[in-house]
mmCIF file of C-alpha atoms and ligand atoms in Angstrom:
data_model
loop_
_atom_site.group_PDB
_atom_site.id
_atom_site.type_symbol
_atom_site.label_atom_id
_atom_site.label_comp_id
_atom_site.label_asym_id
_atom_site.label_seq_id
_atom_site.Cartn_x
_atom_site.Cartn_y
_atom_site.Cartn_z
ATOM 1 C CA UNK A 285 0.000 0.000 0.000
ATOM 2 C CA UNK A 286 1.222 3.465 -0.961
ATOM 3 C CA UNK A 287 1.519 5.861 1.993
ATOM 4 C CA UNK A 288 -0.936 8.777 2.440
ATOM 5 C CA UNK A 289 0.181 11.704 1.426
ATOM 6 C CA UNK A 290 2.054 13.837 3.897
ATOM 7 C CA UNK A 291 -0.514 16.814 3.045
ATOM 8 C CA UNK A 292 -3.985 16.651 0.918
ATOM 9 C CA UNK A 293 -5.489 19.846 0.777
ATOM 10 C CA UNK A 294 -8.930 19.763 -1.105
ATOM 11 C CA UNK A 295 -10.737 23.036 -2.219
ATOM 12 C CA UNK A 296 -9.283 24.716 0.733
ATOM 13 C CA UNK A 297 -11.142 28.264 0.961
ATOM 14 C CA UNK A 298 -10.097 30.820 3.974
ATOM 15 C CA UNK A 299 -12.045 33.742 4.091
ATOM 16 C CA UNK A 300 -10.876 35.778 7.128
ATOM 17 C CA UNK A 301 -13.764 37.339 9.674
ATOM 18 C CA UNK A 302 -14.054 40.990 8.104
ATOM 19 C CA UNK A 303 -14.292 39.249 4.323
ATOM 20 C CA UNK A 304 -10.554 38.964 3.158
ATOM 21 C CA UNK A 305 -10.917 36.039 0.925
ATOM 22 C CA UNK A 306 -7.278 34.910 1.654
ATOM 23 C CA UNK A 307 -7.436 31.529 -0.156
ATOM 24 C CA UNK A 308 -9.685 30.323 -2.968
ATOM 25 C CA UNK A 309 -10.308 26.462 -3.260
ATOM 26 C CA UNK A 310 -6.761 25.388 -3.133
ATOM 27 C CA UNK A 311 -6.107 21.492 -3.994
ATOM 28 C CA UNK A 312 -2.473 20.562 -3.215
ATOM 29 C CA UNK A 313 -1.072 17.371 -2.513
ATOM 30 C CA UNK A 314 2.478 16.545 -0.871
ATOM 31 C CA UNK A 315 3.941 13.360 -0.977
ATOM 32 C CA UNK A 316 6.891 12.212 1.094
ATOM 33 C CA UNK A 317 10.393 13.899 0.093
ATOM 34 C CA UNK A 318 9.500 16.414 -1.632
ATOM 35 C CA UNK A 319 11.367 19.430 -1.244
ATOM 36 C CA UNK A 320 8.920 22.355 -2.765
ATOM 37 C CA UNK A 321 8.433 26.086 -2.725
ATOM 38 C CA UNK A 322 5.375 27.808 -2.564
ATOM 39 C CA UNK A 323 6.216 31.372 -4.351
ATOM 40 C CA UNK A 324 4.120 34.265 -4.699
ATOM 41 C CA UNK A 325 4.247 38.236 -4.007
ATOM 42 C CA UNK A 326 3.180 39.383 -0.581
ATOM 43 C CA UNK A 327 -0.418 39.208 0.137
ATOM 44 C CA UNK A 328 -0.924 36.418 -2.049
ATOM 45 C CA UNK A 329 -2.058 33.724 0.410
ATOM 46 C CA UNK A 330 1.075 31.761 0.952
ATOM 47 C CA UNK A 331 1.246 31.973 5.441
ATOM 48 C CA UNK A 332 -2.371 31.307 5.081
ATOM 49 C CA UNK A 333 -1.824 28.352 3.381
ATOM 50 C CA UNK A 334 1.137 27.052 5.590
ATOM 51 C CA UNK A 335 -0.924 27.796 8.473
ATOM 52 C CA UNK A 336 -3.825 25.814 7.240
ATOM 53 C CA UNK A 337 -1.433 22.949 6.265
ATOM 54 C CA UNK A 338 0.342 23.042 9.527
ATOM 55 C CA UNK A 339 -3.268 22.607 11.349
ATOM 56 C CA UNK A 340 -2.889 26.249 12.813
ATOM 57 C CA UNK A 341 -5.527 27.349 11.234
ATOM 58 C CA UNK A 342 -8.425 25.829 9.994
ATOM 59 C CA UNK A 343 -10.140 26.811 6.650
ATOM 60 C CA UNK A 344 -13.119 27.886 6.281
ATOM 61 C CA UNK A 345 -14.300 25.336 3.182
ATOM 62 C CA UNK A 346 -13.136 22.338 1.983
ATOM 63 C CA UNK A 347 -10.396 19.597 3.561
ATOM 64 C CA UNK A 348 -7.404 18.899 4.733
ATOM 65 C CA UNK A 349 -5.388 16.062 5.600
ATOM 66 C CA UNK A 350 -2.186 15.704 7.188
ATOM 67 C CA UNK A 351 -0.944 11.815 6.732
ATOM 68 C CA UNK A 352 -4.130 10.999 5.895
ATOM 69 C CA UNK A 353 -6.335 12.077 8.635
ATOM 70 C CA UNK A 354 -8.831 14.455 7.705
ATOM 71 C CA UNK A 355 -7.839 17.101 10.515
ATOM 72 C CA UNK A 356 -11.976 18.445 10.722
ATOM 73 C CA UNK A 357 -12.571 14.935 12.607
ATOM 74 C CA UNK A 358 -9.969 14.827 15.487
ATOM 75 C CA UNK A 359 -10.221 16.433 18.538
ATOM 76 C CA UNK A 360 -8.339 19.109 19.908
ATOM 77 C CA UNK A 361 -5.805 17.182 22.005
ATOM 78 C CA UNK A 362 -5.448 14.609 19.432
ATOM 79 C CA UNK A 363 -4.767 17.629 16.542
ATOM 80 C CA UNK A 364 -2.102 18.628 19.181
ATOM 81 C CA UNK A 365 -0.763 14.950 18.975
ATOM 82 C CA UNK A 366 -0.704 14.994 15.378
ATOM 83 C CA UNK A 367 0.873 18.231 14.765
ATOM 84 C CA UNK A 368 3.589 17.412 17.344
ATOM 85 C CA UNK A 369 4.311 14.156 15.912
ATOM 86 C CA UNK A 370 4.321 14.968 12.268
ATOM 87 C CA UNK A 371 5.332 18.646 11.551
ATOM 88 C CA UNK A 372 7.840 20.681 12.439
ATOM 89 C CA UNK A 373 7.635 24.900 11.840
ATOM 90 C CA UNK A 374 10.454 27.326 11.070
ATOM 91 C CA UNK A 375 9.806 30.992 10.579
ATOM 92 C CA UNK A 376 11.525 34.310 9.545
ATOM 93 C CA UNK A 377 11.880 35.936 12.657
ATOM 94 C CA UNK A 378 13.523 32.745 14.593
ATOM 95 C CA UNK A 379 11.180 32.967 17.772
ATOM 96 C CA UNK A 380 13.805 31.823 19.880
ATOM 97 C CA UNK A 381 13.421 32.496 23.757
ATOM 98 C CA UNK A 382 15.934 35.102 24.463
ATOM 99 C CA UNK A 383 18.148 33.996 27.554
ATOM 100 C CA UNK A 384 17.898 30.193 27.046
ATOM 101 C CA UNK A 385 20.766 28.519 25.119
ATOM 102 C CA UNK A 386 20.800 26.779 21.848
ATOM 103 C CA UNK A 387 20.235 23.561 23.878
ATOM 104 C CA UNK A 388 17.583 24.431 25.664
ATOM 105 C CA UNK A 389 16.120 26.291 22.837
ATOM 106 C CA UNK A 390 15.886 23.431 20.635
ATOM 107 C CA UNK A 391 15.333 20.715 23.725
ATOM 108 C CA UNK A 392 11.562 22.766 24.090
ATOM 109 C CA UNK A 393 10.630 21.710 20.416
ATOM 110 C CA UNK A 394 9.863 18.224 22.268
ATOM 111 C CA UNK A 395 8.162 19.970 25.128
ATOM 112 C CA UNK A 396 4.530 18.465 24.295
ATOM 113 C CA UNK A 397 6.129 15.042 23.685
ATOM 114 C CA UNK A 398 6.176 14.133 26.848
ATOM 115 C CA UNK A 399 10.102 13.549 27.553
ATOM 116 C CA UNK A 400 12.089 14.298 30.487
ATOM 117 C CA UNK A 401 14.066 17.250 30.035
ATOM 118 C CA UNK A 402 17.824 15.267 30.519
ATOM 119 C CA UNK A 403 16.323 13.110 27.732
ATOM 120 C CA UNK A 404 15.115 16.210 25.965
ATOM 121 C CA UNK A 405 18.517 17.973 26.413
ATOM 122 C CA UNK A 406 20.345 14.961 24.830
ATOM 123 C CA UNK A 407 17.955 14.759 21.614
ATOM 124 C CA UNK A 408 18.908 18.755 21.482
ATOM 125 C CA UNK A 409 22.312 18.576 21.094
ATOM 126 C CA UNK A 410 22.258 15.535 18.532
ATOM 127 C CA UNK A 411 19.786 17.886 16.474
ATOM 128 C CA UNK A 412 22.603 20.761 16.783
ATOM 129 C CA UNK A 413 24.884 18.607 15.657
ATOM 130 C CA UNK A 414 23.149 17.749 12.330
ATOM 131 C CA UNK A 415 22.419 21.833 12.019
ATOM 132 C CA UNK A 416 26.224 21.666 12.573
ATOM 133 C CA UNK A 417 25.859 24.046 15.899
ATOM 134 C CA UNK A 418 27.373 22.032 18.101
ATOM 135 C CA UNK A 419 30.060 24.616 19.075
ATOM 136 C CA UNK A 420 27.589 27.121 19.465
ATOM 137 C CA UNK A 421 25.268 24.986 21.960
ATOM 138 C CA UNK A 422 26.063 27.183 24.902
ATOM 139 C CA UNK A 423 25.369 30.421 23.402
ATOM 140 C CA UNK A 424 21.872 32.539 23.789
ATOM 141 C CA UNK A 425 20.417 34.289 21.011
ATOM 142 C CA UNK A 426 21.934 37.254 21.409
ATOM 143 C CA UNK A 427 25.233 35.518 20.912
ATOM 144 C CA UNK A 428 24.388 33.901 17.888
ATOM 145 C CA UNK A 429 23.936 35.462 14.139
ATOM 146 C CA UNK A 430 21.256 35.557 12.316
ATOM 147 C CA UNK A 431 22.253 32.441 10.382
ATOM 148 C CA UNK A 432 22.853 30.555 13.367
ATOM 149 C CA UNK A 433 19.572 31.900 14.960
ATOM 150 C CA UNK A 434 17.967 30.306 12.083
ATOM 151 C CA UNK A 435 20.122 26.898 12.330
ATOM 152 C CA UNK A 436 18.845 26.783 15.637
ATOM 153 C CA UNK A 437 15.422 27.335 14.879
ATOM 154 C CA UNK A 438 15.647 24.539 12.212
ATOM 155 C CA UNK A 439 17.216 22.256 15.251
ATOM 156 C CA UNK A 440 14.258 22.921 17.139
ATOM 157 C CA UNK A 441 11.816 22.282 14.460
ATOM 158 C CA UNK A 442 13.303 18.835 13.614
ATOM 159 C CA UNK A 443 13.895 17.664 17.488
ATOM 160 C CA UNK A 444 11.391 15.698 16.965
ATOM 161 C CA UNK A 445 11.657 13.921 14.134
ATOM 162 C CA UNK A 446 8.649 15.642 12.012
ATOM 163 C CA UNK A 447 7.717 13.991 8.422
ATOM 164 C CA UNK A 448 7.042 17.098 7.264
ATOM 165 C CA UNK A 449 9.006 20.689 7.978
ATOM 166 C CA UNK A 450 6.760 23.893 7.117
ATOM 167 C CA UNK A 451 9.416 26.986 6.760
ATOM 168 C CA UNK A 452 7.945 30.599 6.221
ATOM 169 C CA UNK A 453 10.181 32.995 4.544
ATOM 170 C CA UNK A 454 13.027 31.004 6.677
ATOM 171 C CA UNK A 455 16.051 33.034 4.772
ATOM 172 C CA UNK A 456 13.695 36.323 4.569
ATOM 173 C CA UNK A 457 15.749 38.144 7.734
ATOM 174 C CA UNK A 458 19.354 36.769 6.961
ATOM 175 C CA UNK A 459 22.055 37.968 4.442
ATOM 176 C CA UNK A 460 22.773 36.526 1.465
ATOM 177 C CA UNK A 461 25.579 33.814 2.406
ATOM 178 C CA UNK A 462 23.762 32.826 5.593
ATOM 179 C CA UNK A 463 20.450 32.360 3.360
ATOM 180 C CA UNK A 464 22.240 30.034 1.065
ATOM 181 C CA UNK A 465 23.932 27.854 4.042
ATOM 182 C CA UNK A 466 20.260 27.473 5.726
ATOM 183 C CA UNK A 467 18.832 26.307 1.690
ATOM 184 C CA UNK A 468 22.003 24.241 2.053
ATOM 185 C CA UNK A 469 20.949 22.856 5.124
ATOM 186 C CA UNK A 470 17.328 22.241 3.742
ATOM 187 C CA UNK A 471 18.604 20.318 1.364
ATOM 188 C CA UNK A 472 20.862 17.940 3.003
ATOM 189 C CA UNK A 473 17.817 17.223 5.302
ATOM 190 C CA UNK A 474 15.279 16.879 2.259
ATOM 191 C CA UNK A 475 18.162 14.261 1.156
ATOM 192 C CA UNK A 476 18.073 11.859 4.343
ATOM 193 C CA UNK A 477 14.565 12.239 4.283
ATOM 194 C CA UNK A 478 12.401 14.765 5.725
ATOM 195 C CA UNK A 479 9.411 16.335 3.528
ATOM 196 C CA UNK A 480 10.005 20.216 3.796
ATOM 197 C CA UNK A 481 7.597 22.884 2.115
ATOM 198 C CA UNK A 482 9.379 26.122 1.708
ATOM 199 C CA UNK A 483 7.551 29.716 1.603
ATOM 200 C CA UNK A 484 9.663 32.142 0.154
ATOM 201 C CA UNK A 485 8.532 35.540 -2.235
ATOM 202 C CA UNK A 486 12.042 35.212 -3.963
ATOM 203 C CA UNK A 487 12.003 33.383 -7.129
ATOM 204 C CA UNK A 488 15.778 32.725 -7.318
ATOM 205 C CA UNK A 489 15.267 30.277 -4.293
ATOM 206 C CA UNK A 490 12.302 28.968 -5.902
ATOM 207 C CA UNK A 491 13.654 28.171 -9.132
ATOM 208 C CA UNK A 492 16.313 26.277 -7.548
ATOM 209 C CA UNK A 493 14.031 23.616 -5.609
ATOM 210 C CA UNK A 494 12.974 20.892 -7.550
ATOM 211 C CA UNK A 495 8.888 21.758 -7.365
ATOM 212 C CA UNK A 496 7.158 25.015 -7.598
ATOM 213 C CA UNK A 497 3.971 26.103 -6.428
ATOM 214 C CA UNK A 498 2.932 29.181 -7.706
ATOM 215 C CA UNK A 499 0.173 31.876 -5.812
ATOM 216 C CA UNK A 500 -1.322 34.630 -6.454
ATOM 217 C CA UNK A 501 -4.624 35.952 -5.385
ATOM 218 C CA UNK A 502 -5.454 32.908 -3.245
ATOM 219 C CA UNK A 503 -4.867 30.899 -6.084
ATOM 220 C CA UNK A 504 -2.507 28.224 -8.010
ATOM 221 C CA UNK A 505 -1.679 29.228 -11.085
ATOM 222 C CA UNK A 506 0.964 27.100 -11.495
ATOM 223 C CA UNK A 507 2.611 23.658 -10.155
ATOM 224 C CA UNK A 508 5.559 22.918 -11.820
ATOM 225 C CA UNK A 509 8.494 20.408 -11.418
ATOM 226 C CA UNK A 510 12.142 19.878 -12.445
ATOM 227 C CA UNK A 511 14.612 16.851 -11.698
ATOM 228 C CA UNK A 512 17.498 19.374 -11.405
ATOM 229 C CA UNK A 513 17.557 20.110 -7.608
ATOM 230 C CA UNK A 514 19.877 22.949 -7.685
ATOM 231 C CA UNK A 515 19.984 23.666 -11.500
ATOM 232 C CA UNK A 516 20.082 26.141 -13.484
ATOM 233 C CA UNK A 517 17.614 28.591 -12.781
ATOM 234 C CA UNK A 518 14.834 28.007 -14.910
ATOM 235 C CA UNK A 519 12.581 30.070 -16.638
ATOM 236 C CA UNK A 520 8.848 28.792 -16.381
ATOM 237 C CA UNK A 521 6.256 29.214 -18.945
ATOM 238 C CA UNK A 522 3.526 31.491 -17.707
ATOM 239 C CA UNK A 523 5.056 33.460 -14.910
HETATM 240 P P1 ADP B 681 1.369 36.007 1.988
HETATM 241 O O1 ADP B 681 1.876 35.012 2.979
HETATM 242 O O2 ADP B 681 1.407 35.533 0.580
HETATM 243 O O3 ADP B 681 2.004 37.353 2.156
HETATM 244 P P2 ADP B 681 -1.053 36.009 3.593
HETATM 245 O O4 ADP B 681 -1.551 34.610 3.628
HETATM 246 O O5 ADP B 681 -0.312 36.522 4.781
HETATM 247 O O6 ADP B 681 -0.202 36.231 2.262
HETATM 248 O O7 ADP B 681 -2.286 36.994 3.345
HETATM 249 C C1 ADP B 681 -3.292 36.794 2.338
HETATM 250 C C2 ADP B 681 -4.374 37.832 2.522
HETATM 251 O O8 ADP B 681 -5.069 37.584 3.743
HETATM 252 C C3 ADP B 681 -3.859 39.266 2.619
HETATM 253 O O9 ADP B 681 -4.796 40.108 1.996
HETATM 254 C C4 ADP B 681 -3.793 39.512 4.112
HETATM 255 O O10 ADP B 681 -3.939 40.892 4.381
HETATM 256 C C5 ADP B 681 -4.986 38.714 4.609
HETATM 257 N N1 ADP B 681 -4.815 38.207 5.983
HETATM 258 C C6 ADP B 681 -3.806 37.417 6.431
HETATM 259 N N2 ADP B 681 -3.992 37.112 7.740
HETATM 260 C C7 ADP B 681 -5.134 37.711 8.115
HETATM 261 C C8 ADP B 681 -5.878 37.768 9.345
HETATM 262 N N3 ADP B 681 -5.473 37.121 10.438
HETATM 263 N N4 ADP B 681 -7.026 38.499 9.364
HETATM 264 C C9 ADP B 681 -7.464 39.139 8.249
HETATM 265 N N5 ADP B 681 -6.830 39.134 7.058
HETATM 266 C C10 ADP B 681 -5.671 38.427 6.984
#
């Protein structure tokens, strides 16, 4: 038996309370390892989206399933279990508790799992080690660059082993050469495994991930794929 997708969005609608119509009857499936972008200006319906597919946010029409359970049918607690098991969430801005270390940064990305914080702590540092922090795992935020903010914040997200990692804008607040070593890093993770879903309004990363989803206005207008991770960037038909 084939394994359920990792995401199934059907006819997802989100209109907001006030009447933004933020998505329009979006139908996008994710199957395990992929590594894709979801591109479109600002405003287009792209966090929306993530949100929705991340179980943050629920839409207003249509369905959504995350490995195959439809997320309208489980409880609260049991949404919590899901989402904690199976996705892991990296944003621009980091969110990492100022005054903690990296360690104990990363170790509270297993908080709701139920571990004991030595065996937490432990997990932490092997999950610095594959962001390739582990000289930095004594540092606080405010000793760390942005970069390393962000390769912390990655740590975190994959503590737990997600099957699926939901980044928003992750190399929107960094520089250049730390952007590229954090799409590095997403890419050597893609490669041993993990299903990550990038948001990004910057069409050079796009264009060099192997599937694009394009937005605008709430909508797909394109879904395009390349088997040259990497390549060349490539100009699509129609955008
Ligand atoms: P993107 O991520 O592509 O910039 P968003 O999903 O953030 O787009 O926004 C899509 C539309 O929904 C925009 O018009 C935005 O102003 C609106 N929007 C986003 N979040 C909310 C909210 N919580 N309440 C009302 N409108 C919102």
């Amino acid at each position: 038996m084939t394994p359920a997708p990792v995401i199934e969005l059907r006819d997802a609608g989100k209109t907001y309370p006030g009447g933004v119509r933020a998505l329009r009857q979006v139908s996008l499936t994710v199957e395990e390892g992929e590594l894709l972008a979801v591109v479109g200006p600002s405003g287009s319906g792209k966090s929306t989206m993530l949100n929705i597919m991340g179980t943050l946010d629920k839409p207003t029409t249509g369905t959504v399933r995350v490995a195959g359970y439809d997320v309208s049918k489980l409880s609260d607690s049991r949404l919590s279990a899901l989402r904690a098991r199976h996705i892991g969430f990296v944003f621009q801005h980091f969110h990492l508790a100022a005054g903690r270390d990296a360690v104990d940064n990363v170790a509270d990305g297993l908080l709701y799992a139920g571990i004991p914080l030595r065996q937490r702590r432990a997990r932490a540092r092997e999950a610095l080690a594959e962001v390739r922090l582990d000289h930095r795992r004594s540092h606080t935020p405010n000793e760390l660059s942005g970069g390393e903010k962000q390769r912390v914040a990655i740590a975190r997200a994959l503590v737990g082993a997600p099957r699926l990692l939901l980044a928003d804008e992750p190399t929107g607040a960094l520089d250049t050469a730390s952007g590229q070593i954090v799409m590095e890093l997403l890419h050597e993770l893609n490669a041993s495994g993990t299903t990550i879903c990038v948001i990004t309004h910057d069409n050079e990363i796009a264009n060099a991930l192997p599937r694009r989803v394009r937005f605008r206005d709430g909508e797909i207008v394109s879904d395009t794929r390349s088997d040259a991770p990497f390549g060349p960037l490539a100009e699509e038909a129609g955008s």
